[in-house]
mmCIF file with all atom_site columns, C-alpha atoms and ligand atoms in Angstrom:
data_model
loop_
_atom_site.group_PDB
_atom_site.id
_atom_site.type_symbol
_atom_site.label_atom_id
_atom_site.label_alt_id
_atom_site.label_comp_id
_atom_site.label_asym_id
_atom_site.label_entity_id
_atom_site.label_seq_id
_atom_site.pdbx_PDB_ins_code
_atom_site.Cartn_x
_atom_site.Cartn_y
_atom_site.Cartn_z
_atom_site.occupancy
_atom_site.B_iso_or_equiv
_atom_site.pdbx_formal_charge
_atom_site.auth_seq_id
_atom_site.auth_comp_id
_atom_site.auth_asym_id
_atom_site.auth_atom_id
_atom_site.pdbx_PDB_model_num
ATOM   1   C  CA  . MET B 1 1   ? -51.095 20.206 53.356 1.00 47.00 ? 1   MET B CA  1
ATOM   2   C  CA  . ALA B 1 2   ? -53.963 18.035 54.636 1.00 55.00 ? 2   ALA B CA  1
ATOM   3   C  CA  . LYS B 1 3   ? -53.800 13.855 53.408 1.00 67.00 ? 3   LYS B CA  1
ATOM   4   C  CA  . LEU B 1 4   ? -55.408 13.173 50.363 1.00 84.00 ? 4   LEU B CA  1
ATOM   5   C  CA  . LYS B 1 5   ? -58.264 10.195 50.960 1.00 90.00 ? 5   LYS B CA  1
ATOM   6   C  CA  . ASN B 1 6   ? -56.992 9.071  47.342 1.00 95.00 ? 6   ASN B CA  1
ATOM   7   C  CA  . ALA B 1 7   ? -53.373 9.365  47.062 1.00 96.00 ? 7   ALA B CA  1
ATOM   8   C  CA  . MET B 1 8   ? -51.567 6.311  46.841 1.00 95.00 ? 8   MET B CA  1
ATOM   9   C  CA  . LYS B 1 9   ? -49.314 5.473  49.726 1.00 94.00 ? 9   LYS B CA  1
ATOM   10  C  CA  . LYS B 1 10  ? -45.569 5.457  49.645 1.00 92.00 ? 10  LYS B CA  1
ATOM   11  C  CA  . ARG B 1 11  ? -45.187 1.659  48.673 1.00 94.00 ? 11  ARG B CA  1
ATOM   12  C  CA  . GLU B 1 12  ? -47.506 2.225  46.347 1.00 94.00 ? 12  GLU B CA  1
ATOM   13  C  CA  . SER B 1 13  ? -45.615 5.209  44.649 1.00 96.00 ? 13  SER B CA  1
ATOM   14  C  CA  . LYS B 1 14  ? -42.382 3.993  44.757 1.00 96.00 ? 14  LYS B CA  1
ATOM   15  C  CA  . PRO B 1 15  ? -42.628 2.972  40.988 1.00 95.00 ? 15  PRO B CA  1
ATOM   16  C  CA  . PHE B 1 16  ? -43.412 6.482  39.767 1.00 96.00 ? 16  PHE B CA  1
ATOM   17  C  CA  . LYS B 1 17  ? -40.519 7.823  42.235 1.00 96.00 ? 17  LYS B CA  1
ATOM   18  C  CA  . GLU B 1 18  ? -38.477 5.452  40.081 1.00 94.00 ? 18  GLU B CA  1
ATOM   19  C  CA  . LEU B 1 19  ? -40.025 6.501  36.618 1.00 93.00 ? 19  LEU B CA  1
ATOM   20  C  CA  . LEU B 1 20  ? -39.710 9.867  37.526 1.00 95.00 ? 20  LEU B CA  1
ATOM   21  C  CA  . THR B 1 21  ? -36.984 10.254 39.206 1.00 93.00 ? 21  THR B CA  1
ATOM   22  C  CA  . ALA B 1 22  ? -35.363 8.165  35.813 1.00 90.00 ? 22  ALA B CA  1
ATOM   23  C  CA  . LEU B 1 23  ? -37.416 10.295 33.376 1.00 88.00 ? 23  LEU B CA  1
ATOM   24  C  CA  . ARG B 1 24  ? -35.943 13.881 34.971 1.00 90.00 ? 24  ARG B CA  1
ATOM   25  C  CA  . ALA B 1 25  ? -32.366 12.041 34.061 1.00 87.00 ? 25  ALA B CA  1
ATOM   26  C  CA  . ARG B 1 26  ? -33.153 11.536 30.983 1.00 83.00 ? 26  ARG B CA  1
ATOM   27  C  CA  . LEU B 1 27  ? -34.217 14.892 30.308 1.00 83.00 ? 27  LEU B CA  1
ATOM   28  C  CA  . ARG B 1 28  ? -32.205 16.851 32.528 1.00 82.00 ? 28  ARG B CA  1
ATOM   29  C  CA  . GLY B 1 29  ? -29.813 15.003 29.680 1.00 79.00 ? 29  GLY B CA  1
ATOM   30  C  CA  . ASP B 1 30  ? -31.077 15.530 27.219 1.00 58.00 ? 30  ASP B CA  1
ATOM   31  C  CA  . VAL B 1 31  ? -31.329 19.418 28.404 1.00 57.00 ? 31  VAL B CA  1
ATOM   32  C  CA  . SER B 1 32  ? -27.357 19.778 29.236 1.00 61.00 ? 32  SER B CA  1
ATOM   33  C  CA  . GLY B 1 33  ? -26.657 18.158 25.584 1.00 63.00 ? 33  GLY B CA  1
ATOM   34  C  CA  . LEU B 1 34  ? -29.104 20.412 23.477 1.00 62.00 ? 34  LEU B CA  1
ATOM   35  C  CA  . ALA B 1 35  ? -27.270 23.450 25.487 1.00 65.00 ? 35  ALA B CA  1
ATOM   36  C  CA  . ASN B 1 36  ? -24.083 22.469 25.152 1.00 68.00 ? 36  ASN B CA  1
ATOM   37  C  CA  . ALA B 1 37  ? -25.141 21.883 21.272 1.00 69.00 ? 37  ALA B CA  1
ATOM   38  C  CA  . ALA B 1 38  ? -27.318 25.284 21.233 1.00 67.00 ? 38  ALA B CA  1
ATOM   39  C  CA  . LEU B 1 39  ? -23.857 27.005 22.807 1.00 68.00 ? 39  LEU B CA  1
ATOM   40  C  CA  . ASN B 1 40  ? -20.649 26.063 21.607 1.00 68.00 ? 40  ASN B CA  1
ATOM   41  C  CA  . LYS B 1 41  ? -20.744 23.634 17.908 1.00 61.00 ? 41  LYS B CA  1
ATOM   42  C  CA  . ASN B 1 42  ? -17.870 21.934 18.478 1.00 55.00 ? 42  ASN B CA  1
ATOM   43  C  CA  . PRO B 1 43  ? -17.808 18.777 21.018 1.00 50.00 ? 43  PRO B CA  1
ATOM   44  C  CA  . ALA B 1 44  ? -14.102 18.518 21.894 1.00 52.00 ? 44  ALA B CA  1
ATOM   45  C  CA  . ALA B 1 45  ? -14.515 21.850 23.208 1.00 48.00 ? 45  ALA B CA  1
ATOM   46  C  CA  . GLY B 1 46  ? -16.389 20.293 25.895 1.00 48.00 ? 46  GLY B CA  1
ATOM   47  C  CA  . SER B 1 47  ? -13.067 19.167 27.591 1.00 47.00 ? 47  SER B CA  1
ATOM   48  C  CA  . GLY B 1 48  ? -11.795 21.774 28.932 1.00 46.00 ? 48  GLY B CA  1
ATOM   49  C  CA  . SER B 1 49  ? -9.077  22.281 26.694 1.00 43.00 ? 49  SER B CA  1
ATOM   50  C  CA  . THR B 1 50  ? -9.408  24.998 25.191 1.00 45.00 ? 50  THR B CA  1
ATOM   51  C  CA  . LEU B 1 51  ? -12.402 28.080 24.717 1.00 46.00 ? 51  LEU B CA  1
ATOM   52  C  CA  . SER B 1 52  ? -10.497 30.047 21.665 1.00 47.00 ? 52  SER B CA  1
ATOM   53  C  CA  . ASN B 1 53  ? -12.520 29.012 18.255 1.00 48.00 ? 53  ASN B CA  1
ATOM   54  C  CA  . HIS B 1 54  ? -15.333 29.204 18.298 1.00 50.00 ? 54  HIS B CA  1
ATOM   55  C  CA  . MET B 1 55  ? -16.442 32.062 18.463 1.00 49.00 ? 55  MET B CA  1
ATOM   56  C  CA  . ALA B 1 56  ? -15.798 33.331 15.877 1.00 48.00 ? 56  ALA B CA  1
ATOM   57  C  CA  . ASP B 1 57  ? -18.517 31.334 14.475 1.00 50.00 ? 57  ASP B CA  1
ATOM   58  C  CA  . MET B 1 58  ? -20.674 32.269 16.544 1.00 50.00 ? 58  MET B CA  1
ATOM   59  C  CA  . GLY B 1 59  ? -23.937 34.428 13.950 1.00 54.00 ? 59  GLY B CA  1
ATOM   60  C  CA  . SER B 1 60  ? -24.233 32.183 11.581 1.00 52.00 ? 60  SER B CA  1
ATOM   61  C  CA  . ASP B 1 61  ? -26.076 29.307 13.555 1.00 59.00 ? 61  ASP B CA  1
ATOM   62  C  CA  . GLN B 1 62  ? -28.535 31.281 14.752 1.00 61.00 ? 62  GLN B CA  1
ATOM   63  C  CA  . TYR B 1 63  ? -31.571 29.825 13.208 1.00 58.00 ? 63  TYR B CA  1
ATOM   64  C  CA  . GLU B 1 64  ? -30.310 26.208 15.032 1.00 63.00 ? 64  GLU B CA  1
ATOM   65  C  CA  . GLN B 1 65  ? -29.804 28.057 18.623 1.00 60.00 ? 65  GLN B CA  1
ATOM   66  C  CA  . ASP B 1 66  ? -33.160 28.971 18.496 1.00 63.00 ? 66  ASP B CA  1
ATOM   67  C  CA  . PHE B 1 67  ? -34.407 25.855 17.199 1.00 60.00 ? 67  PHE B CA  1
ATOM   68  C  CA  . SER B 1 68  ? -32.164 23.871 20.038 1.00 61.00 ? 68  SER B CA  1
ATOM   69  C  CA  . LEU B 1 69  ? -33.225 26.759 23.075 1.00 57.00 ? 69  LEU B CA  1
ATOM   70  C  CA  . SER B 1 70  ? -36.925 26.601 21.998 1.00 60.00 ? 70  SER B CA  1
ATOM   71  C  CA  . LEU B 1 71  ? -37.188 22.342 21.636 1.00 59.00 ? 71  LEU B CA  1
ATOM   72  C  CA  . MET B 1 72  ? -34.793 23.135 25.611 1.00 60.00 ? 72  MET B CA  1
ATOM   73  C  CA  . ALA B 1 73  ? -37.963 25.044 26.995 1.00 63.00 ? 73  ALA B CA  1
ATOM   74  C  CA  . ASN B 1 74  ? -40.561 22.566 25.918 1.00 78.00 ? 74  ASN B CA  1
ATOM   75  C  CA  . GLU B 1 75  ? -38.253 19.966 27.710 1.00 78.00 ? 75  GLU B CA  1
ATOM   76  C  CA  . GLY B 1 76  ? -37.670 23.118 31.100 1.00 83.00 ? 76  GLY B CA  1
ATOM   77  C  CA  . GLU B 1 77  ? -42.215 22.089 31.643 1.00 86.00 ? 77  GLU B CA  1
ATOM   78  C  CA  . VAL B 1 78  ? -42.448 18.429 31.962 1.00 88.00 ? 78  VAL B CA  1
ATOM   79  C  CA  . LEU B 1 79  ? -39.280 19.080 34.346 1.00 90.00 ? 79  LEU B CA  1
ATOM   80  C  CA  . GLU B 1 80  ? -41.462 21.226 36.268 1.00 92.00 ? 80  GLU B CA  1
ATOM   81  C  CA  . GLN B 1 81  ? -43.805 19.369 35.711 1.00 93.00 ? 81  GLN B CA  1
ATOM   82  C  CA  . ILE B 1 82  ? -41.901 16.253 36.854 1.00 95.00 ? 82  ILE B CA  1
ATOM   83  C  CA  . GLU B 1 83  ? -40.248 18.093 39.665 1.00 95.00 ? 83  GLU B CA  1
ATOM   84  C  CA  . SER B 1 84  ? -43.711 19.038 41.477 1.00 96.00 ? 84  SER B CA  1
ATOM   85  C  CA  . ALA B 1 85  ? -45.394 14.896 40.970 1.00 97.00 ? 85  ALA B CA  1
ATOM   86  C  CA  . LEU B 1 86  ? -41.644 13.867 42.741 1.00 97.00 ? 86  LEU B CA  1
ATOM   87  C  CA  . ALA B 1 87  ? -42.893 16.877 46.026 1.00 97.00 ? 87  ALA B CA  1
ATOM   88  C  CA  . ARG B 1 88  ? -45.719 15.378 45.440 1.00 96.00 ? 88  ARG B CA  1
ATOM   89  C  CA  . ILE B 1 89  ? -45.010 11.508 45.738 1.00 97.00 ? 89  ILE B CA  1
ATOM   90  C  CA  . ASP B 1 90  ? -42.529 12.820 49.120 1.00 96.00 ? 90  ASP B CA  1
ATOM   91  C  CA  . ALA B 1 91  ? -45.986 14.940 50.807 1.00 95.00 ? 91  ALA B CA  1
ATOM   92  C  CA  . GLY B 1 92  ? -48.067 11.483 50.196 1.00 95.00 ? 92  GLY B CA  1
ATOM   93  C  CA  . THR B 1 93  ? -50.483 13.374 47.758 1.00 96.00 ? 93  THR B CA  1
ATOM   94  C  CA  . TYR B 1 94  ? -49.213 11.606 44.199 1.00 97.00 ? 94  TYR B CA  1
ATOM   95  C  CA  . GLY B 1 95  ? -52.032 9.587  42.503 1.00 97.00 ? 95  GLY B CA  1
ATOM   96  C  CA  . ALA B 1 96  ? -54.486 12.394 43.542 1.00 97.00 ? 96  ALA B CA  1
ATOM   97  C  CA  . CYS B 1 97  ? -56.176 15.140 41.839 1.00 96.00 ? 97  CYS B CA  1
ATOM   98  C  CA  . GLU B 1 98  ? -54.754 18.585 42.409 1.00 94.00 ? 98  GLU B CA  1
ATOM   99  C  CA  . GLU B 1 99  ? -58.287 20.276 41.066 1.00 95.00 ? 99  GLU B CA  1
ATOM   100 C  CA  . CYS B 1 100 ? -61.373 17.492 42.192 1.00 96.00 ? 100 CYS B CA  1
ATOM   101 C  CA  . GLU B 1 101 ? -59.463 15.257 45.157 1.00 95.00 ? 101 GLU B CA  1
ATOM   102 C  CA  . GLY B 1 102 ? -60.090 12.695 43.263 1.00 96.00 ? 102 GLY B CA  1
ATOM   103 C  CA  . LYS B 1 103 ? -58.775 9.269  42.583 1.00 96.00 ? 103 LYS B CA  1
ATOM   104 C  CA  . ILE B 1 104 ? -55.787 9.492  39.218 1.00 96.00 ? 104 ILE B CA  1
ATOM   105 C  CA  . PRO B 1 105 ? -56.259 6.277  37.653 1.00 95.00 ? 105 PRO B CA  1
ATOM   106 C  CA  . LYS B 1 106 ? -53.095 3.687  37.811 1.00 94.00 ? 106 LYS B CA  1
ATOM   107 C  CA  . MET B 1 107 ? -53.035 3.409  33.539 1.00 93.00 ? 107 MET B CA  1
ATOM   108 C  CA  . ARG B 1 108 ? -52.480 7.341  32.881 1.00 94.00 ? 108 ARG B CA  1
ATOM   109 C  CA  . LEU B 1 109 ? -50.324 7.357  35.307 1.00 95.00 ? 109 LEU B CA  1
ATOM   110 C  CA  . ASN B 1 110 ? -48.304 4.516  33.744 1.00 92.00 ? 110 ASN B CA  1
ATOM   111 C  CA  . ALA B 1 111 ? -49.049 6.891  30.398 1.00 91.00 ? 111 ALA B CA  1
ATOM   112 C  CA  . ILE B 1 112 ? -48.260 10.281 31.939 1.00 92.00 ? 112 ILE B CA  1
ATOM   113 C  CA  . PRO B 1 113 ? -46.292 9.830  35.865 1.00 94.00 ? 113 PRO B CA  1
ATOM   114 C  CA  . TYR B 1 114 ? -46.438 13.968 36.118 1.00 95.00 ? 114 TYR B CA  1
ATOM   115 C  CA  . THR B 1 115 ? -49.912 14.419 35.266 1.00 94.00 ? 115 THR B CA  1
ATOM   116 C  CA  . ALA B 1 116 ? -51.394 15.520 38.560 1.00 95.00 ? 116 ALA B CA  1
ATOM   117 C  CA  . HIS B 1 117 ? -55.310 15.589 36.846 1.00 95.00 ? 117 HIS B CA  1
ATOM   118 C  CA  . CYS B 1 118 ? -57.872 13.215 35.878 1.00 95.00 ? 118 CYS B CA  1
ATOM   119 C  CA  . VAL B 1 119 ? -58.226 13.234 32.713 1.00 93.00 ? 119 VAL B CA  1
ATOM   120 C  CA  . LYS B 1 120 ? -61.554 14.953 33.110 1.00 95.00 ? 120 LYS B CA  1
ATOM   121 C  CA  . CYS B 1 121 ? -59.811 18.161 34.911 1.00 95.00 ? 121 CYS B CA  1
ATOM   122 C  CA  . ALA B 1 122 ? -57.492 17.909 32.293 1.00 92.00 ? 122 ALA B CA  1
ATOM   123 C  CA  . GLU B 1 123 ? -60.139 18.372 28.721 1.00 93.00 ? 123 GLU B CA  1
ATOM   124 C  CA  . LYS B 1 124 ? -61.560 20.594 31.325 1.00 94.00 ? 124 LYS B CA  1
ATOM   125 C  CA  . ILE B 1 125 ? -58.161 21.858 31.713 1.00 88.00 ? 125 ILE B CA  1
ATOM   126 C  CA  . GLN B 1 126 ? -57.205 22.701 28.586 1.00 85.00 ? 126 GLN B CA  1
ATOM   127 C  CA  . ARG B 1 127 ? -61.032 24.050 27.379 1.00 90.00 ? 127 ARG B CA  1
ATOM   128 C  CA  . SER B 1 128 ? -60.666 26.876 29.676 1.00 84.00 ? 128 SER B CA  1
ATOM   129 C  CA  . GLY B 1 129 ? -57.801 27.386 27.670 1.00 67.00 ? 129 GLY B CA  1
HETATM 130 ZN ZN1 . ZN  G 2 .   ? -59.486 15.686 38.567 1.00 80.48 ? 1   ZN  G ZN1 1
#
């Protein structure tokens, strides 16, 4: 990919890389925690000693399970955005809008470090659905 003139220098994007990495770690922790809760109601069973009892409970918690899994889907979307933001940092295109190649204000990146668009383009994309 060609260098974007509005993209951040590596040195500039470093704090954002750290922020995104921390965010990703936290989200991954939440996702796996939810996955455990959704798949196994017994927190002690994670020790690997036995898988015996929890099969009997399955089905009774269907609603809760669906709810947890739909939460995970949303977090998965954010995770994807974080991953591509980290990829943009490595490619040296982070900080430039993917739509108009304009500079994304640092204030916006501080609020949403994984955004790929400036405010104007994000609004345009949202409106077009
Ligand atoms: Zn833009």
